[in-house]
């Protein structure tokens, strides 16, 4: 991004911190006139501060070092809630509070698997979140392989009955992470579809883009009227290994032993901090992330990064001499990983004041740089709101489309009438680490993290000052 | 390597398979006149066949899929020996046999560790090869951190006594892998040095260049007059995590539980195949690799690749209509990982005929391309033998120095008078995977593997035909 087309862009460059950048995927670059209002100037000043600050990195370092993994409903989850309350209070936000959320608790236990015939080799697997255990002595059964969930659905039950279903669908690498959406159904629905045909367990090729011998966990689902069978993921090399074996012999026996356990319902919390608006304090700009994580890494990119990004952005606004009109509400959601539980709970608890939510956005895609902002607002207002945030282009953020979901924990808001934005991050390597032991602090680039904070602070400030009417949304 | 200087090089290009290449690190490129003898032409034809062949990849795929991990002295080690005997016989070598080797057997067991105070987080560790177990209930003790083995050696015993020593030495990435040599002493000698000062266990930052949450095993040693304390390695992210904790509090308590076990002495085998020489069959060109592996990956790069490279190279010579003068002996060594046991055994068993070994070389550095050939021969013969193999430069192999060790299992040969060569591989990423679960087939590039075979077949053929006297070596 070394070229630029609009001299209007360069007019706004602040003390060398923003380069002259072409906004990628910009729908109309020749016509773009960047917002140069007083508000935009303040937002750029905030972005400049963000780019110069280590605050977000310090926050995610603190969370990952002092707390680390924080599985929803576990003791560590509650420690993370305490950590968040203390951290937010220490930062001097106008309000810091928490709202209880009932979350499903689950224990991973141990997961072991091996091929026992005709070859003998141990495998590297992990239980999928929510899976039941195997019987204590494990399950030993033949493998039946499918290219995808769709192929499993088409299978004759007689070919599946009594076997361990192996869903072998490769996740493709994309900047926007869309390979994940193609394959994740095998993880979430594989156990139900396999059990319907009489399978005794399901193992999937990990929903991930890396080649490490490390498996990717993630939530799976059961259905009340279908038998609950154990579900696990295996690493890329293990999936390749089994394919190598199947080339030699179609009759491969796998042994699987898992001691995971569903522990019922526990209490967790959405943790909330606010920068009180100066003239419309009852109106809200919600910027969120989720506090819970899977349990094998330290929850750095998923979603310590998001926690750090939105918190650091709000803190910059908190410290302004003159607060913006609307209130900035930071929501650190509970139990996103196990089914968007905190997000769903939030919209229920706030059903009566959802109309006061001007716009919402969640950061939950790692720490890669933000390259585009999409909205989901009234179509008539789309170009106006794009213009409002157009100075974000100086931070490398292109102006995108009007089809945003907003992020997992706010994805239910548009259907309830709340406008959302998606600040899209480069997720090229996100699914290398996602839901694995490799989700650790060293996978975060501090400069890229700061670019995220700069984007969020511009977005939040401009939204808190905006006079554009973003409603009503079109039908979802 | 797109440029070239010597037109002599291009005169030898065979049917487009060899590009015009500048030999990197060539000590005297302007003067290089590539050997264009009939023997060199045959060696180039063999190299061309090697570059066109999948044989080496098929061999390493077979070993890693059908056998996989093959820890010295284990049942899988003996299965690997049977696999090798059958594979070599099926390839029609003139002789296939095995020689028994007594090897130390060890069982990894389980290794678990966590930080228990003032923070609580699980760690990813692995036992070092040969380590004793902890007591059944584990060890819980404060950590004392050292930058290196050297720093530990200088420590006051009072600062170490009763603690778990953490040797935190970062391995640097180098093409020739020399970062490993700098840090590996902490792995092999850390337990002895820590125990001398009263430590209860030692954990090291893995000797590896990757950032995966995956620990690197490898052999460690005890000393008869020093207490045997448990020894483990932790992953890069875990070492960073502990450093993050130590920044906050110098008093970090670790819990460590290991059930590894020394199992006494077992029998394994050096597996040998030969292409009988046509006119000097009693003289030998030895090309080796090691058959054993660590137990967490499938032993693809360490040393399935080497097994495949030397076997495939020898097979090309086996299939020639006219065999070269000397015998090519492929030695697949036992128990390299646990202390070069097969290599040491070989020179004892062959003490009486070492003088018949014309030269020896071992492939044990993964599957990265060979970029240089070094020798350890009589100084007076060095330039002659370089000229003999100079057509290897057409395969990207530079002519190097006269300081070769030959590879681990032949490294004891020069001091016994046997000339050796080192075919140096690009090991830039070798220590990302070395001794981890990540040592799997997908880490091998088939093209690079074939380039290795091409280099070995040229080397072996030219050595089997050479009339250069390579002895006596200078004092080691």
PDB file of C-alpha atoms in Angstrom, chain A residues 20-179:
ATOM      1  CA  UNK A  20      -0.298   7.984   2.338  1.00  0.00           C
ATOM      2  CA  UNK A  21      -2.249   4.836   1.728  1.00  0.00           C
ATOM      3  CA  UNK A  22      -4.453   3.527  -0.974  1.00  0.00           C
ATOM      4  CA  UNK A  23      -7.566   2.076   0.592  1.00  0.00           C
ATOM      5  CA  UNK A  24      -7.804  -1.483  -0.647  1.00  0.00           C
ATOM      6  CA  UNK A  25     -11.178  -2.628  -1.936  1.00  0.00           C
ATOM      7  CA  UNK A  26     -12.386   0.939  -1.724  1.00  0.00           C
ATOM      8  CA  UNK A  27     -15.606   0.965  -3.767  1.00  0.00           C
ATOM      9  CA  UNK A  28     -15.015   4.426  -5.197  1.00  0.00           C
ATOM     10  CA  UNK A  29     -11.447   5.585  -4.633  1.00  0.00           C
ATOM     11  CA  UNK A  30     -11.396   8.414  -7.182  1.00  0.00           C
ATOM     12  CA  UNK A  31     -14.314  10.159  -5.473  1.00  0.00           C
ATOM     13  CA  UNK A  32     -13.226   9.608  -1.896  1.00  0.00           C
ATOM     14  CA  UNK A  33     -13.017  12.823   0.034  1.00  0.00           C
ATOM     15  CA  UNK A  34     -11.894  12.040   3.517  1.00  0.00           C
ATOM     16  CA  UNK A  35     -13.906  13.493   6.378  1.00  0.00           C
ATOM     17  CA  UNK A  36     -11.874  16.384   7.700  1.00  0.00           C
ATOM     18  CA  UNK A  37     -14.284  17.618  10.350  1.00  0.00           C
ATOM     19  CA  UNK A  38     -13.184  18.630  13.824  1.00  0.00           C
ATOM     20  CA  UNK A  39     -14.461  15.244  15.073  1.00  0.00           C
ATOM     21  CA  UNK A  40     -12.442  13.445  12.446  1.00  0.00           C
ATOM     22  CA  UNK A  41      -9.370  15.421  13.505  1.00  0.00           C
ATOM     23  CA  UNK A  42      -9.887  14.359  17.123  1.00  0.00           C
ATOM     24  CA  UNK A  43     -10.384  10.744  16.057  1.00  0.00           C
ATOM     25  CA  UNK A  44      -7.137  10.905  14.113  1.00  0.00           C
ATOM     26  CA  UNK A  45      -5.362  12.322  17.112  1.00  0.00           C
ATOM     27  CA  UNK A  46      -6.718   9.404  19.175  1.00  0.00           C
ATOM     28  CA  UNK A  47      -5.545   6.981  16.500  1.00  0.00           C
ATOM     29  CA  UNK A  48      -2.115   8.532  16.589  1.00  0.00           C
ATOM     30  CA  UNK A  49      -2.014   8.006  20.345  1.00  0.00           C
ATOM     31  CA  UNK A  50      -3.127   4.408  19.846  1.00  0.00           C
ATOM     32  CA  UNK A  51      -0.314   3.742  17.391  1.00  0.00           C
ATOM     33  CA  UNK A  52       2.162   5.105  19.919  1.00  0.00           C
ATOM     34  CA  UNK A  53       0.819   3.145  22.867  1.00  0.00           C
ATOM     35  CA  UNK A  54       1.699  -0.248  24.349  1.00  0.00           C
ATOM     36  CA  UNK A  55      -1.480  -0.345  26.396  1.00  0.00           C
ATOM     37  CA  UNK A  56      -3.272  -3.045  24.412  1.00  0.00           C
ATOM     38  CA  UNK A  57      -0.219  -5.266  24.391  1.00  0.00           C
ATOM     39  CA  UNK A  58       0.186  -4.775  28.134  1.00  0.00           C
ATOM     40  CA  UNK A  59      -3.449  -5.766  28.664  1.00  0.00           C
ATOM     41  CA  UNK A  60      -3.239  -8.976  26.654  1.00  0.00           C
ATOM     42  CA  UNK A  61       0.097  -9.800  28.250  1.00  0.00           C
ATOM     43  CA  UNK A  62      -1.452  -9.334  31.671  1.00  0.00           C
ATOM     44  CA  UNK A  63      -4.449 -11.512  30.835  1.00  0.00           C
ATOM     45  CA  UNK A  64      -2.421 -14.312  29.267  1.00  0.00           C
ATOM     46  CA  UNK A  65       0.370 -14.341  31.867  1.00  0.00           C
ATOM     47  CA  UNK A  66      -1.675 -13.792  35.027  1.00  0.00           C
ATOM     48  CA  UNK A  67      -4.769 -15.777  34.075  1.00  0.00           C
ATOM     49  CA  UNK A  68      -4.120 -17.702  30.863  1.00  0.00           C
ATOM     50  CA  UNK A  69      -6.752 -20.236  29.796  1.00  0.00           C
ATOM     51  CA  UNK A  70     -10.254 -19.407  31.025  1.00  0.00           C
ATOM     52  CA  UNK A  71     -12.759 -21.982  29.926  1.00  0.00           C
ATOM     53  CA  UNK A  72     -16.344 -20.828  30.392  1.00  0.00           C
ATOM     54  CA  UNK A  73     -17.725 -21.960  33.719  1.00  0.00           C
ATOM     55  CA  UNK A  74     -14.354 -22.920  35.201  1.00  0.00           C
ATOM     56  CA  UNK A  75     -12.571 -21.431  38.196  1.00  0.00           C
ATOM     57  CA  UNK A  76     -10.182 -19.725  35.802  1.00  0.00           C
ATOM     58  CA  UNK A  77     -13.156 -18.092  34.076  1.00  0.00           C
ATOM     59  CA  UNK A  78     -14.137 -16.457  37.365  1.00  0.00           C
ATOM     60  CA  UNK A  79     -10.528 -15.455  37.957  1.00  0.00           C
ATOM     61  CA  UNK A  80     -10.597 -13.781  34.547  1.00  0.00           C
ATOM     62  CA  UNK A  81     -13.770 -11.920  35.512  1.00  0.00           C
ATOM     63  CA  UNK A  82     -12.039 -10.670  38.670  1.00  0.00           C
ATOM     64  CA  UNK A  83      -8.973  -9.753  36.621  1.00  0.00           C
ATOM     65  CA  UNK A  84     -11.161  -7.796  34.184  1.00  0.00           C
ATOM     66  CA  UNK A  85     -13.060  -5.953  36.910  1.00  0.00           C
ATOM     67  CA  UNK A  86      -9.826  -4.956  38.590  1.00  0.00           C
ATOM     68  CA  UNK A  87      -8.105  -4.013  35.347  1.00  0.00           C
ATOM     69  CA  UNK A  88     -11.013  -1.857  34.178  1.00  0.00           C
ATOM     70  CA  UNK A  89     -11.360  -0.182  37.575  1.00  0.00           C
ATOM     71  CA  UNK A  90      -7.646   0.542  37.693  1.00  0.00           C
ATOM     72  CA  UNK A  91      -7.983   2.285  34.347  1.00  0.00           C
ATOM     73  CA  UNK A  92     -10.486   4.753  35.754  1.00  0.00           C
ATOM     74  CA  UNK A  93     -13.523   4.104  33.584  1.00  0.00           C
ATOM     75  CA  UNK A  94     -16.632   6.025  34.600  1.00  0.00           C
ATOM     76  CA  UNK A  95     -18.490   2.781  35.281  1.00  0.00           C
ATOM     77  CA  UNK A  96     -17.319  -0.787  35.745  1.00  0.00           C
ATOM     78  CA  UNK A  97     -19.814  -3.551  36.512  1.00  0.00           C
ATOM     79  CA  UNK A  98     -20.727  -7.110  35.658  1.00  0.00           C
ATOM     80  CA  UNK A  99     -23.913  -8.907  34.688  1.00  0.00           C
ATOM     81  CA  UNK A 100     -24.340 -12.584  35.503  1.00  0.00           C
ATOM     82  CA  UNK A 101     -24.688 -15.165  32.753  1.00  0.00           C
ATOM     83  CA  UNK A 102     -25.576 -18.832  33.163  1.00  0.00           C
ATOM     84  CA  UNK A 103     -23.089 -20.854  31.159  1.00  0.00           C
ATOM     85  CA  UNK A 104     -22.657 -24.544  30.390  1.00  0.00           C
ATOM     86  CA  UNK A 105     -19.569 -25.922  32.134  1.00  0.00           C
ATOM     87  CA  UNK A 106     -17.512 -28.722  30.651  1.00  0.00           C
ATOM     88  CA  UNK A 107     -14.248 -30.417  31.508  1.00  0.00           C
ATOM     89  CA  UNK A 108     -11.897 -31.545  28.738  1.00  0.00           C
ATOM     90  CA  UNK A 109     -10.387 -34.472  30.603  1.00  0.00           C
ATOM     91  CA  UNK A 110      -7.900 -36.556  28.638  1.00  0.00           C
ATOM     92  CA  UNK A 111      -8.193 -37.560  25.021  1.00  0.00           C
ATOM     93  CA  UNK A 112      -6.072 -40.331  23.552  1.00  0.00           C
ATOM     94  CA  UNK A 113      -6.298 -42.100  20.243  1.00  0.00           C
ATOM     95  CA  UNK A 114      -4.252 -44.492  18.222  1.00  0.00           C
ATOM     96  CA  UNK A 115      -4.431 -46.628  15.152  1.00  0.00           C
ATOM     97  CA  UNK A 116      -4.252 -50.218  16.322  1.00  0.00           C
ATOM     98  CA  UNK A 117      -4.522 -52.218  13.093  1.00  0.00           C
ATOM     99  CA  UNK A 118      -3.143 -52.999  10.594  1.00  0.00           C
ATOM    100  CA  UNK A 119      -0.529 -50.441  11.650  1.00  0.00           C
ATOM    101  CA  UNK A 120       0.083 -49.178  15.175  1.00  0.00           C
ATOM    102  CA  UNK A 121       0.606 -45.495  15.739  1.00  0.00           C
ATOM    103  CA  UNK A 122      -0.449 -42.973  18.354  1.00  0.00           C
ATOM    104  CA  UNK A 123      -2.440 -39.955  17.130  1.00  0.00           C
ATOM    105  CA  UNK A 124      -2.631 -36.389  18.395  1.00  0.00           C
ATOM    106  CA  UNK A 125      -6.253 -35.487  19.069  1.00  0.00           C
ATOM    107  CA  UNK A 126      -8.308 -33.182  21.225  1.00  0.00           C
ATOM    108  CA  UNK A 127     -11.867 -33.454  22.451  1.00  0.00           C
ATOM    109  CA  UNK A 128     -14.381 -31.145  20.829  1.00  0.00           C
ATOM    110  CA  UNK A 129     -15.986 -28.788  23.314  1.00  0.00           C
ATOM    111  CA  UNK A 130     -19.060 -30.307  24.894  1.00  0.00           C
ATOM    112  CA  UNK A 131     -18.276 -33.872  23.858  1.00  0.00           C
ATOM    113  CA  UNK A 132     -19.241 -36.757  26.056  1.00  0.00           C
ATOM    114  CA  UNK A 133     -16.603 -39.223  27.177  1.00  0.00           C
ATOM    115  CA  UNK A 134     -16.032 -42.643  25.721  1.00  0.00           C
ATOM    116  CA  UNK A 135     -16.668 -45.621  27.981  1.00  0.00           C
ATOM    117  CA  UNK A 136     -13.808 -45.912  30.499  1.00  0.00           C
ATOM    118  CA  UNK A 137     -12.031 -48.536  28.440  1.00  0.00           C
ATOM    119  CA  UNK A 138     -12.408 -46.530  25.276  1.00  0.00           C
ATOM    120  CA  UNK A 139     -13.859 -47.416  21.908  1.00  0.00           C
ATOM    121  CA  UNK A 140     -12.099 -49.525  19.292  1.00  0.00           C
ATOM    122  CA  UNK A 141     -13.792 -49.595  15.913  1.00  0.00           C
ATOM    123  CA  UNK A 142     -13.107 -49.380  12.185  1.00  0.00           C
ATOM    124  CA  UNK A 143     -12.772 -45.971  10.573  1.00  0.00           C
ATOM    125  CA  UNK A 144     -15.067 -44.831   7.804  1.00  0.00           C
ATOM    126  CA  UNK A 145     -13.829 -41.720   6.014  1.00  0.00           C
ATOM    127  CA  UNK A 146     -15.844 -38.924   4.396  1.00  0.00           C
ATOM    128  CA  UNK A 147     -14.626 -35.919   2.440  1.00  0.00           C
ATOM    129  CA  UNK A 148     -17.099 -33.621   4.171  1.00  0.00           C
ATOM    130  CA  UNK A 149     -20.186 -33.392   6.351  1.00  0.00           C
ATOM    131  CA  UNK A 150     -22.245 -33.319   3.157  1.00  0.00           C
ATOM    132  CA  UNK A 151     -20.743 -36.641   2.053  1.00  0.00           C
ATOM    133  CA  UNK A 152     -21.540 -38.145   5.462  1.00  0.00           C
ATOM    134  CA  UNK A 153     -25.142 -36.985   5.138  1.00  0.00           C
ATOM    135  CA  UNK A 154     -25.436 -38.839   1.826  1.00  0.00           C
ATOM    136  CA  UNK A 155     -23.928 -42.086   3.134  1.00  0.00           C
ATOM    137  CA  UNK A 156     -25.798 -45.354   3.442  1.00  0.00           C
ATOM    138  CA  UNK A 157     -26.278 -45.990   7.189  1.00  0.00           C
ATOM    139  CA  UNK A 158     -25.008 -49.536   6.742  1.00  0.00           C
ATOM    140  CA  UNK A 159     -21.558 -48.189   5.811  1.00  0.00           C
ATOM    141  CA  UNK A 160     -21.436 -46.116   9.001  1.00  0.00           C
ATOM    142  CA  UNK A 161     -23.061 -48.268  11.670  1.00  0.00           C
ATOM    143  CA  UNK A 162     -20.691 -49.359  14.424  1.00  0.00           C
ATOM    144  CA  UNK A 163     -17.802 -47.322  13.004  1.00  0.00           C
ATOM    145  CA  UNK A 164     -15.808 -44.224  13.902  1.00  0.00           C
ATOM    146  CA  UNK A 165     -16.685 -41.570  11.341  1.00  0.00           C
ATOM    147  CA  UNK A 166     -13.665 -39.603  10.080  1.00  0.00           C
ATOM    148  CA  UNK A 167     -14.650 -36.294   8.446  1.00  0.00           C
ATOM    149  CA  UNK A 168     -11.618 -35.289   6.408  1.00  0.00           C
ATOM    150  CA  UNK A 169     -12.428 -31.813   5.101  1.00  0.00           C
ATOM    151  CA  UNK A 170      -9.451 -29.489   4.523  1.00  0.00           C
ATOM    152  CA  UNK A 171      -9.833 -25.867   5.653  1.00  0.00           C
ATOM    153  CA  UNK A 172      -8.532 -23.438   3.044  1.00  0.00           C
ATOM    154  CA  UNK A 173      -6.510 -20.350   3.939  1.00  0.00           C
ATOM    155  CA  UNK A 174      -8.155 -16.992   3.174  1.00  0.00           C
ATOM    156  CA  UNK A 175      -7.539 -13.441   4.340  1.00  0.00           C
ATOM    157  CA  UNK A 176     -11.125 -13.176   5.536  1.00  0.00           C
ATOM    158  CA  UNK A 177     -11.111 -16.646   7.071  1.00  0.00           C
ATOM    159  CA  UNK A 178     -13.951 -17.898   4.930  1.00  0.00           C
ATOM    160  CA  UNK A 179     -12.447 -21.404   4.714  1.00  0.00           C
TER     161      UNK A 179
END
